[in-house]
mmCIF file with all atom_site columns, C-alpha atoms in Angstrom:
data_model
loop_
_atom_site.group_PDB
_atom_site.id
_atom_site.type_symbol
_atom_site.label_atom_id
_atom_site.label_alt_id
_atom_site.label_comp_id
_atom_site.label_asym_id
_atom_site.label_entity_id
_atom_site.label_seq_id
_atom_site.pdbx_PDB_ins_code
_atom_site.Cartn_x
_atom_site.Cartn_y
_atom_site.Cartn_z
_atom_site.occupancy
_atom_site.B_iso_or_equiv
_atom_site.pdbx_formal_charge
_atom_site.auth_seq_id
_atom_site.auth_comp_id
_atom_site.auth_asym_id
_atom_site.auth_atom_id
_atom_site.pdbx_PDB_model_num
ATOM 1  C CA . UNK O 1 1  ? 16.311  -12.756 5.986   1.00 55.00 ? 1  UNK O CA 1
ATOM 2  C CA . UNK O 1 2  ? 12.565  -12.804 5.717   1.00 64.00 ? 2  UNK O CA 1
ATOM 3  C CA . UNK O 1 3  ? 11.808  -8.822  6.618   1.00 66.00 ? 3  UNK O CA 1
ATOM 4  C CA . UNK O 1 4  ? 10.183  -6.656  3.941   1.00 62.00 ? 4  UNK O CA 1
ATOM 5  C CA . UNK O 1 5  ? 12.495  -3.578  2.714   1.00 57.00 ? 5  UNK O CA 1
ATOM 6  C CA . UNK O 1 6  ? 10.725  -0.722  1.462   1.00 58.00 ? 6  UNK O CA 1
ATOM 7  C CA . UNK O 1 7  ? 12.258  2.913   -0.241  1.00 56.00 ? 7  UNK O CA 1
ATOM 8  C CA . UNK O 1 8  ? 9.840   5.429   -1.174  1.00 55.00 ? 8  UNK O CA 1
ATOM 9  C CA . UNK O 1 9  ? 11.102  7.718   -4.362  1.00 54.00 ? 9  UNK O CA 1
ATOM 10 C CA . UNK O 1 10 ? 10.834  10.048  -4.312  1.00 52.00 ? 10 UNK O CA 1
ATOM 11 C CA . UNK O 1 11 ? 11.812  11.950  -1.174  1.00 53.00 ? 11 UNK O CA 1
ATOM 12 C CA . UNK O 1 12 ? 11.411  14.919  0.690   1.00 53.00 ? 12 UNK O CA 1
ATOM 13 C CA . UNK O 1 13 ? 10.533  17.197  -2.468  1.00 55.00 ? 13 UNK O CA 1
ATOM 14 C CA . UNK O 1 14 ? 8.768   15.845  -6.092  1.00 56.00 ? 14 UNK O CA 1
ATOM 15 C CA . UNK O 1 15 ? 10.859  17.250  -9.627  1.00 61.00 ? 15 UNK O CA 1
ATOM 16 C CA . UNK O 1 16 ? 8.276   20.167  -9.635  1.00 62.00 ? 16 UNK O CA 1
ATOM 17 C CA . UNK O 1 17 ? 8.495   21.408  -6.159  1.00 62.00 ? 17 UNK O CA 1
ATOM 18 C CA . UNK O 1 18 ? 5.697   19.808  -4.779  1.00 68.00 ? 18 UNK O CA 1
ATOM 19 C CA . UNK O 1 19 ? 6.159   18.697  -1.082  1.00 70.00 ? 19 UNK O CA 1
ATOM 20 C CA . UNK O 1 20 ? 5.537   14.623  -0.775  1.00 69.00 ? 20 UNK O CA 1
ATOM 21 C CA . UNK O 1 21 ? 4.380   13.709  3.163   1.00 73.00 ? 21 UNK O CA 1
ATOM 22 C CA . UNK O 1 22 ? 4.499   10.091  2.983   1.00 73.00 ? 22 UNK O CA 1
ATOM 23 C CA . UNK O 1 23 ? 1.878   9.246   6.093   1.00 75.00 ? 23 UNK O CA 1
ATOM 24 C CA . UNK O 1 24 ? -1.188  11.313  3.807   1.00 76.00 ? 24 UNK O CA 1
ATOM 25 C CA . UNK O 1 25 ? 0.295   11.160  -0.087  1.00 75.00 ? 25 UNK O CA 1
ATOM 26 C CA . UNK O 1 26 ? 1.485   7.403   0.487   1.00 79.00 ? 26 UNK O CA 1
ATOM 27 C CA . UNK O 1 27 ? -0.997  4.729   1.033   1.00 82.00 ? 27 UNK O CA 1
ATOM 28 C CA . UNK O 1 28 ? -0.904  0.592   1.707   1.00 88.00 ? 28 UNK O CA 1
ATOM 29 C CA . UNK O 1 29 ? -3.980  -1.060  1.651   1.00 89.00 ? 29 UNK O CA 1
ATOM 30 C CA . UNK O 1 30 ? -4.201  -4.328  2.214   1.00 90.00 ? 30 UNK O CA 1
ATOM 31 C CA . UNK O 1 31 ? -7.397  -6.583  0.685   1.00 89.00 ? 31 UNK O CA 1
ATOM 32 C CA . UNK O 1 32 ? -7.823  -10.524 1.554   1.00 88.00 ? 32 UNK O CA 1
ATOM 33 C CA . UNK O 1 33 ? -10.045 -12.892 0.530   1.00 87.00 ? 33 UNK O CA 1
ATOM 34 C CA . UNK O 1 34 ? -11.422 -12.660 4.492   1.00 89.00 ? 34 UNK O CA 1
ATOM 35 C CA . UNK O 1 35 ? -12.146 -8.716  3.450   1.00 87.00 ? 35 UNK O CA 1
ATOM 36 C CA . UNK O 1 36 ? -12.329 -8.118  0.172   1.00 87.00 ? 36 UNK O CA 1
ATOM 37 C CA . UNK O 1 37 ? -14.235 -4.940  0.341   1.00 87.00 ? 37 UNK O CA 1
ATOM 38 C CA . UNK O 1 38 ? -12.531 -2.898  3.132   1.00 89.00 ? 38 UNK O CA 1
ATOM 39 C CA . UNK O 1 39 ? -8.876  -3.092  3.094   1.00 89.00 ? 39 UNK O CA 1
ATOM 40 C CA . UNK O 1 40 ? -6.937  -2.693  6.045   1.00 91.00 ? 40 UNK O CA 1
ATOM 41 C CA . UNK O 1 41 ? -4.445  0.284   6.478   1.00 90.00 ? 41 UNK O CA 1
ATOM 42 C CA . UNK O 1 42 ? -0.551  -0.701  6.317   1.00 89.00 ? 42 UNK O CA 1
ATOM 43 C CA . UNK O 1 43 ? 2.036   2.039   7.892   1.00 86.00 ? 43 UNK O CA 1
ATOM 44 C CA . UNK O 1 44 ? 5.471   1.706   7.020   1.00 78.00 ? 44 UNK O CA 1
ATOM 45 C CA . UNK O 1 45 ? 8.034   1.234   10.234  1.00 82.00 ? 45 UNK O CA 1
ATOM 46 C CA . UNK O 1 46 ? 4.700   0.153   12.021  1.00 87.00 ? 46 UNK O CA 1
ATOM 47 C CA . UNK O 1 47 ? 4.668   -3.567  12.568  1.00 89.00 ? 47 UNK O CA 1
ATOM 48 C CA . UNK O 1 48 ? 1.551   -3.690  14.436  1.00 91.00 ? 48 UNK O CA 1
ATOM 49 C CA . UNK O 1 49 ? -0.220  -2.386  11.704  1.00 90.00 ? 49 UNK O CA 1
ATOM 50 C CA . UNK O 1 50 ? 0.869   -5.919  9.849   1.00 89.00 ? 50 UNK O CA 1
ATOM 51 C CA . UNK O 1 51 ? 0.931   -7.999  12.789  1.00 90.00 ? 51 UNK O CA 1
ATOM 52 C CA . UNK O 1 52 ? -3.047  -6.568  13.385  1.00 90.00 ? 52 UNK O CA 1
ATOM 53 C CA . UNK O 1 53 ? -4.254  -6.984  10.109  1.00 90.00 ? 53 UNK O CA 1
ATOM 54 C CA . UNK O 1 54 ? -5.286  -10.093 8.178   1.00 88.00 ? 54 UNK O CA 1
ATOM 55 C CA . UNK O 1 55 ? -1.953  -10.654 6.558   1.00 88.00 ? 55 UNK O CA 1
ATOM 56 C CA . UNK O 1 56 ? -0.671  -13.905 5.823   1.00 90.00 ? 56 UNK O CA 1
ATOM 57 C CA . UNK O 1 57 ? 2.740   -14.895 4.516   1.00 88.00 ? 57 UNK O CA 1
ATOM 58 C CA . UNK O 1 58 ? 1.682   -18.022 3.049   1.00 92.00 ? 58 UNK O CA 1
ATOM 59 C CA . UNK O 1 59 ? -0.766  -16.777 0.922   1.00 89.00 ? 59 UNK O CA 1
ATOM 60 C CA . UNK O 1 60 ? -0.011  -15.438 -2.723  1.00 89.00 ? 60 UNK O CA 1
ATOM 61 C CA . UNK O 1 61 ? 0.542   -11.667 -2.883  1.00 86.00 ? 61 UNK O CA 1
ATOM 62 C CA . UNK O 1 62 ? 0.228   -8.745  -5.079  1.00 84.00 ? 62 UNK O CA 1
ATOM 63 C CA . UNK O 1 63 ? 1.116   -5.369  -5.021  1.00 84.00 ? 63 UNK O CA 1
ATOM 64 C CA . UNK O 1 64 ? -0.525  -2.982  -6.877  1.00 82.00 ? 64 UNK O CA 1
ATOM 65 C CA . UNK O 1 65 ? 1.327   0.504   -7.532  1.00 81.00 ? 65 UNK O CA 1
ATOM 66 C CA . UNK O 1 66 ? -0.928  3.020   -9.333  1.00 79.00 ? 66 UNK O CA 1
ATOM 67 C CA . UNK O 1 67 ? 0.449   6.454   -10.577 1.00 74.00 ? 67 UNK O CA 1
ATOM 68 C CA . UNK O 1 68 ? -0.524  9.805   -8.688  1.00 72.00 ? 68 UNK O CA 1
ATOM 69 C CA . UNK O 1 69 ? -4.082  9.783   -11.571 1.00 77.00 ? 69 UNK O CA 1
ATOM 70 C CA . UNK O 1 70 ? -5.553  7.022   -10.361 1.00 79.00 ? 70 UNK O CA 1
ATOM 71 C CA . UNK O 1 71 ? -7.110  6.125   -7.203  1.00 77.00 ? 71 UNK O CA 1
ATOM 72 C CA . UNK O 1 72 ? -6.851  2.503   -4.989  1.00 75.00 ? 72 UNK O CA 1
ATOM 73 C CA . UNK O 1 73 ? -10.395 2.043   -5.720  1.00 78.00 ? 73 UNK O CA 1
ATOM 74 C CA . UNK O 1 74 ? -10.347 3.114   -9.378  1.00 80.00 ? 74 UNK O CA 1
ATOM 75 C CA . UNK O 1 75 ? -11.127 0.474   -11.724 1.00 82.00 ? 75 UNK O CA 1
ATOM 76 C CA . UNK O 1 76 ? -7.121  -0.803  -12.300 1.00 79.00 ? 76 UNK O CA 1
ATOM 77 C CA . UNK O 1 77 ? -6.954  -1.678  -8.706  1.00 76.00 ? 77 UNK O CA 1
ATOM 78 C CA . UNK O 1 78 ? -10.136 -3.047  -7.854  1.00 80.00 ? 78 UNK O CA 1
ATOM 79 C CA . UNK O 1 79 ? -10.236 -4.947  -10.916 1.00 82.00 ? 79 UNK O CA 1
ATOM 80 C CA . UNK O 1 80 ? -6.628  -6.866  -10.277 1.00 76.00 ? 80 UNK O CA 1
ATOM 81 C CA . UNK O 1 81 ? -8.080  -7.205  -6.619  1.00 76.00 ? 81 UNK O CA 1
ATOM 82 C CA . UNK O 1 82 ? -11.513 -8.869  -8.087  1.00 74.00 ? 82 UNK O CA 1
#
Protein backbone atom coordinates (compact mmCIF):
# COMPACT_ATOMS: atom_id res chain seq x y z
CA UNK A 1 0.00 0.00 0.00
CA UNK A 2 1.68 3.08 -1.35
CA UNK A 3 -1.07 5.92 -0.07
CA UNK A 4 0.10 8.55 2.42
CA UNK A 5 -1.82 8.40 5.97
CA UNK A 6 -2.00 11.50 7.76
CA UNK A 7 -3.63 12.32 11.65
CA UNK A 8 -3.57 15.76 12.76
CA UNK A 9 -3.25 16.09 16.86
CA UNK A 10 -4.59 17.62 18.02
CA UNK A 11 -8.30 17.79 17.22
CA UNK A 12 -11.23 19.74 17.38
CA UNK A 13 -10.09 21.83 20.58
CA UNK A 14 -6.07 22.63 21.72
CA UNK A 15 -5.30 21.78 25.91
CA UNK A 16 -6.06 25.56 26.51
CA UNK A 17 -9.30 25.98 24.78
CA UNK A 18 -8.19 27.36 21.76
CA UNK A 19 -10.25 26.26 18.65
CA UNK A 20 -7.75 24.47 15.89
CA UNK A 21 -9.46 24.81 12.07
CA UNK A 22 -7.19 22.68 10.21
CA UNK A 23 -7.80 24.29 6.43
CA UNK A 24 -6.28 28.05 8.00
CA UNK A 25 -4.07 26.84 11.33
CA UNK A 26 -2.65 23.73 9.29
CA UNK A 27 -0.43 24.27 6.39
CA UNK A 28 1.58 21.85 3.62
CA UNK A 29 3.82 23.46 1.48
CA UNK A 30 5.50 21.79 -0.85
CA UNK A 31 9.18 23.21 -2.30
CA UNK A 32 11.14 21.32 -5.31
CA UNK A 33 14.16 21.86 -6.80
CA UNK A 34 11.81 23.02 -10.09
CA UNK A 35 10.42 25.86 -7.42
CA UNK A 36 12.39 26.44 -4.79
CA UNK A 37 11.09 29.80 -3.90
CA UNK A 38 7.26 29.46 -4.08
CA UNK A 39 5.97 26.33 -2.68
CA UNK A 40 2.93 24.87 -3.80
CA UNK A 41 -0.15 24.48 -1.43
CA UNK A 42 -0.96 20.71 -0.30
CA UNK A 43 -4.73 20.07 1.15
CA UNK A 44 -5.26 17.06 2.99
CA UNK A 45 -8.20 14.59 1.44
CA UNK A 46 -7.48 16.69 -1.81
CA UNK A 47 -5.58 14.62 -4.30
CA UNK A 48 -5.58 17.07 -6.98
CA UNK A 49 -3.79 19.34 -5.00
CA UNK A 50 -0.79 16.51 -5.20
CA UNK A 51 -1.58 15.21 -8.46
CA UNK A 52 -1.31 19.29 -9.70
CA UNK A 53 1.68 20.14 -8.06
CA UNK A 54 5.31 19.29 -8.83
CA UNK A 55 5.46 16.27 -6.62
CA UNK A 56 7.45 13.40 -7.40
CA UNK A 57 7.62 10.06 -5.63
CA UNK A 58 10.95 9.21 -6.76
CA UNK A 59 12.62 11.99 -5.51
CA UNK A 60 14.03 12.22 -1.82
CA UNK A 61 11.63 13.88 0.63
CA UNK A 62 11.50 15.84 3.73
CA UNK A 63 9.06 17.01 5.94
CA UNK A 64 9.54 19.75 7.96
CA UNK A 65 7.15 20.20 11.14
CA UNK A 66 7.75 23.52 12.94
CA UNK A 67 5.98 24.35 16.32
CA UNK A 68 3.02 26.99 16.44
CA UNK A 69 6.42 29.99 17.07
CA UNK A 70 7.83 29.62 14.05
CA UNK A 71 6.80 30.32 10.64
CA UNK A 72 7.37 28.02 7.11
CA UNK A 73 9.54 30.71 5.95
CA UNK A 74 11.40 31.36 9.21
CA UNK A 75 14.93 30.59 9.11
CA UNK A 76 14.54 26.57 10.43
CA UNK A 77 12.52 25.85 7.41
CA UNK A 78 14.01 27.69 4.74
CA UNK A 79 17.32 26.78 5.84
CA UNK A 80 16.63 22.71 5.76
CA UNK A 81 14.88 23.62 2.34
CA UNK A 82 18.24 25.56 1.08
Amino acid sequence: NDEAVSSLWPKGYHVYGCPIHEETDISFLLYTSFSPKIPRRLFLEDDMSVLASLFRENNPTVVYIHGFSETATGVGGQSIKD
